[in-house]
Amino acid sequence: MYRLGARYMTLTHNVNLPWADAAAEAPAVHGLTPLGEDILREMNRLGMLIDLSHVSPEVMQAALTVSKAPVIFSHSNAKAVSNVGRNVPDEILAQLPKNGGVVMVTFVPSFSSQAVADYNKKDDAFKKANPAPRATVTDVANHIDHIKKIAGIDHIGLGGDFDGIEDVVQGLEDTSKYPHLIVELLKRGYTDAEIKKITNENIIRALRGAEATAKSLRK
């Protein structure tokens, strides 16, 4: 897959693998097995980014311990803002400056809004009697604010996940609406230089970091 052009791999989807645990299931191996660690080392050697969206917190921690290259979360938000298993805990966010990794904030409504996440857990009778709340651009910006506070501006990206959702954030219905989020960040005092980091520079730096690590390891 690397020879065909793939430059990152998400370690799990919603179910556990024999060598790594997913966020959506009860832990089986509690992190990474020795095979899992070897897979990450080979990804480092190739120059393939390790994507930690969908994995358990134990896998996140193990990957940060093993990987010599920056990791990414291709579509995840901050767990402290929306308490769902797919989001990133503060203790992991705090380690990203040392690793150089990037959390690419996603537009999945239940990952963006605690109100939506709580509503989704209700039974059908409750949902029939109560309209569903909507996640908004403000909610997404709140995640960016929090990640900036814990990890820093150099560790934020954008990962919409439009191909993986059925409901959308109000104001971020498709890729043409990205400027709505940028305007919200500008209103909050983000500088042009910070916006550039969030929209492209941070993830490009992570890609270059993976390539530099691979070059070093191959020697």
Coordinates of C-alpha atoms in Angstrom, one line a residue:
M1 CA 0.0 0.0 0.0
Y2 CA 2.9 2.4 0.7
R3 CA 4.3 1.7 -2.8
L4 CA 0.9 2.5 -4.3
G5 CA 1.0 5.9 -2.6
A6 CA -0.7 5.4 0.9
R7 CA 0.9 7.8 3.4
Y8 CA -1.1 7.1 6.5
M9 CA -2.9 4.1 8.0
T10 CA -5.6 4.2 10.6
L11 CA -4.7 1.4 13.0
T12 CA -8.3 0.2 13.7
H13 CA -11.8 1.0 12.7
N14 CA -14.6 0.2 15.2
V15 CA -13.6 -3.3 16.2
N16 CA -10.5 -4.7 17.9
L17 CA -7.8 -6.3 15.9
P18 CA -5.6 -9.1 17.2
W19 CA -2.8 -6.6 17.8
A20 CA -4.6 -3.3 18.7
D21 CA -7.8 -2.2 20.6
A22 CA -10.5 0.0 19.1
A23 CA -12.2 2.8 21.0
A24 CA -15.7 1.3 20.3
E25 CA -15.1 -2.1 22.0
A26 CA -14.0 -3.3 25.4
P27 CA -10.2 -3.7 25.5
A28 CA -8.8 -7.1 24.5
V29 CA -5.0 -6.7 24.4
H30 CA -4.9 -3.4 26.4
G31 CA -2.9 -1.4 23.9
L32 CA -0.6 -2.9 21.3
T33 CA 0.8 -6.4 21.2
P34 CA 4.5 -6.9 20.3
L35 CA 3.3 -7.4 16.7
G36 CA 1.4 -4.1 16.9
E37 CA 4.6 -2.4 18.0
D38 CA 6.5 -3.9 15.2
I39 CA 3.9 -2.7 12.7
L40 CA 4.3 0.9 14.0
R41 CA 8.1 0.6 13.7
E42 CA 7.7 -0.5 10.1
M43 CA 5.4 2.4 9.4
N44 CA 8.1 4.7 10.8
R45 CA 10.7 3.0 8.6
L46 CA 8.5 3.4 5.5
G47 CA 7.4 7.0 6.2
M48 CA 3.8 6.2 6.7
L49 CA 1.9 8.3 9.3
I50 CA 0.3 6.4 12.2
D51 CA -3.4 7.5 12.5
L52 CA -4.8 7.1 16.0
S53 CA -8.4 8.0 15.3
H54 CA -10.7 5.1 16.3
V55 CA -8.2 3.5 18.7
S56 CA -8.4 3.1 22.5
P57 CA -6.6 5.5 24.8
E58 CA -4.2 2.7 25.7
V59 CA -3.3 2.3 22.0
M60 CA -2.8 6.1 21.8
Q61 CA -0.4 5.9 24.7
A62 CA 1.5 2.9 23.3
A63 CA 1.8 4.5 19.9
L64 CA 3.2 7.7 21.4
T65 CA 5.8 5.6 23.3
V66 CA 6.8 3.5 20.3
S67 CA 6.6 6.0 17.4
K68 CA 9.7 8.0 16.5
A69 CA 7.7 10.0 13.9
P70 CA 4.7 12.4 14.4
V71 CA 1.3 10.7 14.7
I72 CA -2.0 12.1 13.5
F73 CA -5.6 11.8 14.6
S74 CA -7.2 12.1 11.1
H75 CA -10.8 12.8 12.4
S76 CA -11.1 13.3 16.2
N77 CA -12.0 16.0 18.7
A78 CA -11.3 16.7 22.4
K79 CA -12.8 14.4 24.9
A80 CA -12.9 17.1 27.6
V81 CA -15.3 19.1 25.4
S82 CA -17.4 16.1 24.1
N83 CA -17.1 13.1 26.3
V84 CA -17.3 10.3 23.7
G85 CA -14.9 7.4 23.3
R86 CA -13.7 8.5 19.8
N87 CA -12.3 11.8 21.1
V88 CA -8.8 12.4 22.5
P89 CA -8.2 12.7 26.3
D90 CA -6.3 15.6 27.7
E91 CA -3.4 13.4 28.9
I92 CA -2.8 12.4 25.3
L93 CA -3.2 15.9 23.9
A94 CA -0.5 17.0 26.4
Q95 CA 2.0 14.7 24.9
L96 CA 1.7 15.9 21.3
P97 CA 4.2 18.7 21.5
K98 CA 7.0 16.2 22.3
N99 CA 5.8 13.8 19.5
G100 CA 5.0 16.5 16.9
G101 CA 1.6 15.0 16.2
V102 CA -1.6 16.6 14.9
V103 CA -5.3 16.3 15.9
M104 CA -7.4 17.0 12.9
V105 CA -10.7 18.3 14.3
T106 CA -13.7 16.6 12.8
F107 CA -17.2 17.7 12.0
V108 CA -19.1 14.6 13.3
P109 CA -22.0 16.1 15.2
S110 CA -21.8 13.7 18.2
F111 CA -18.1 14.2 18.5
S112 CA -18.5 18.0 18.3
S113 CA -21.5 18.6 20.7
Q114 CA -22.1 17.0 24.1
A115 CA -25.8 17.7 23.7
V116 CA -25.9 15.7 20.4
A117 CA -23.9 12.9 22.0
D118 CA -26.2 12.7 25.0
Y119 CA -29.3 12.8 22.7
N120 CA -28.0 9.9 20.7
K121 CA -28.0 7.7 23.8
K122 CA -31.7 8.3 24.5
D123 CA -34.4 5.8 23.6
D124 CA -36.8 6.1 20.7
A125 CA -39.6 7.4 22.9
F126 CA -37.5 10.3 24.1
K127 CA -36.4 11.1 20.6
K128 CA -39.9 11.0 19.3
A129 CA -41.0 13.5 21.9
N130 CA -37.9 15.8 21.7
P131 CA -36.3 17.4 18.7
A132 CA -32.6 16.5 18.1
P133 CA -30.1 19.2 19.0
R134 CA -27.8 20.5 16.3
A135 CA -24.0 20.8 16.5
T136 CA -22.8 24.2 15.3
V137 CA -19.7 25.9 14.0
T138 CA -19.3 27.3 17.5
D139 CA -19.0 23.7 18.9
V140 CA -16.3 22.8 16.5
A141 CA -14.4 26.0 17.3
N142 CA -14.6 25.1 21.0
H143 CA -12.7 21.9 20.3
I144 CA -10.0 23.9 18.5
D145 CA -9.7 26.3 21.4
H146 CA -9.3 23.4 23.8
I147 CA -6.7 21.6 21.8
K148 CA -4.8 24.8 21.4
K149 CA -4.9 25.3 25.2
I150 CA -3.6 21.7 26.0
A151 CA -1.4 20.8 23.0
G152 CA -0.7 24.1 21.3
I153 CA -1.4 25.7 18.0
D154 CA 1.2 23.6 16.2
H155 CA -0.9 20.4 16.8
I156 CA -4.3 21.2 15.3
G157 CA -5.6 20.4 11.8
L158 CA -9.0 19.9 10.1
G159 CA -10.5 16.5 9.3
G160 CA -14.1 17.0 8.2
D161 CA -15.1 13.3 7.7
F162 CA -17.9 14.2 5.3
D163 CA -17.7 10.7 3.7
G164 CA -18.4 9.1 7.1
I165 CA -21.4 10.9 8.5
E166 CA -25.2 11.1 7.8
D167 CA -25.8 14.2 9.8
V168 CA -23.8 17.4 9.5
V169 CA -22.8 20.3 11.7
Q170 CA -24.9 23.4 11.2
G171 CA -22.9 25.8 9.1
L172 CA -20.4 23.1 8.0
E173 CA -22.6 21.1 5.7
D174 CA -19.9 20.6 3.0
T175 CA -16.4 21.7 2.0
S176 CA -17.6 25.0 0.6
K177 CA -18.5 26.0 4.2
Y178 CA -15.0 25.8 5.6
P179 CA -14.8 29.7 5.6
H180 CA -17.6 29.8 8.2
L181 CA -15.2 28.0 10.7
I182 CA -12.3 30.3 9.7
V183 CA -14.4 33.4 10.3
E184 CA -15.4 32.0 13.8
L185 CA -11.7 31.5 14.6
L186 CA -10.8 35.0 13.4
K187 CA -13.5 36.4 15.6
R188 CA -11.9 34.6 18.6
G189 CA -8.6 36.3 17.9
Y190 CA -6.7 33.7 15.9
T191 CA -4.1 35.2 13.7
D192 CA -3.5 34.6 10.0
A193 CA -0.4 32.7 10.9
E194 CA -2.4 30.4 13.3
I195 CA -5.1 29.9 10.7
K196 CA -2.4 28.8 8.1
K197 CA -1.1 26.3 10.6
I198 CA -4.5 24.8 11.3
T199 CA -5.6 24.6 7.6
N200 CA -2.4 23.1 6.1
E201 CA 1.0 23.8 7.7
N202 CA 0.7 21.5 10.7
I203 CA -0.3 18.4 8.7
I204 CA 2.4 19.1 6.1
R205 CA 4.9 19.4 8.9
A206 CA 3.8 16.0 10.2
L207 CA 4.1 14.4 6.8
R208 CA 7.6 15.8 6.4
G209 CA 8.5 14.6 9.9
A210 CA 7.4 11.1 9.0
E211 CA 9.6 11.3 5.8
A212 CA 12.6 12.6 7.8
T213 CA 12.2 9.8 10.3
A214 CA 12.1 7.2 7.6
K215 CA 15.2 8.6 6.0
S216 CA 17.0 8.5 9.3
L217 CA 15.9 4.9 10.1
R218 CA 16.8 3.6 6.7
K219 CA 20.4 4.6 7.3

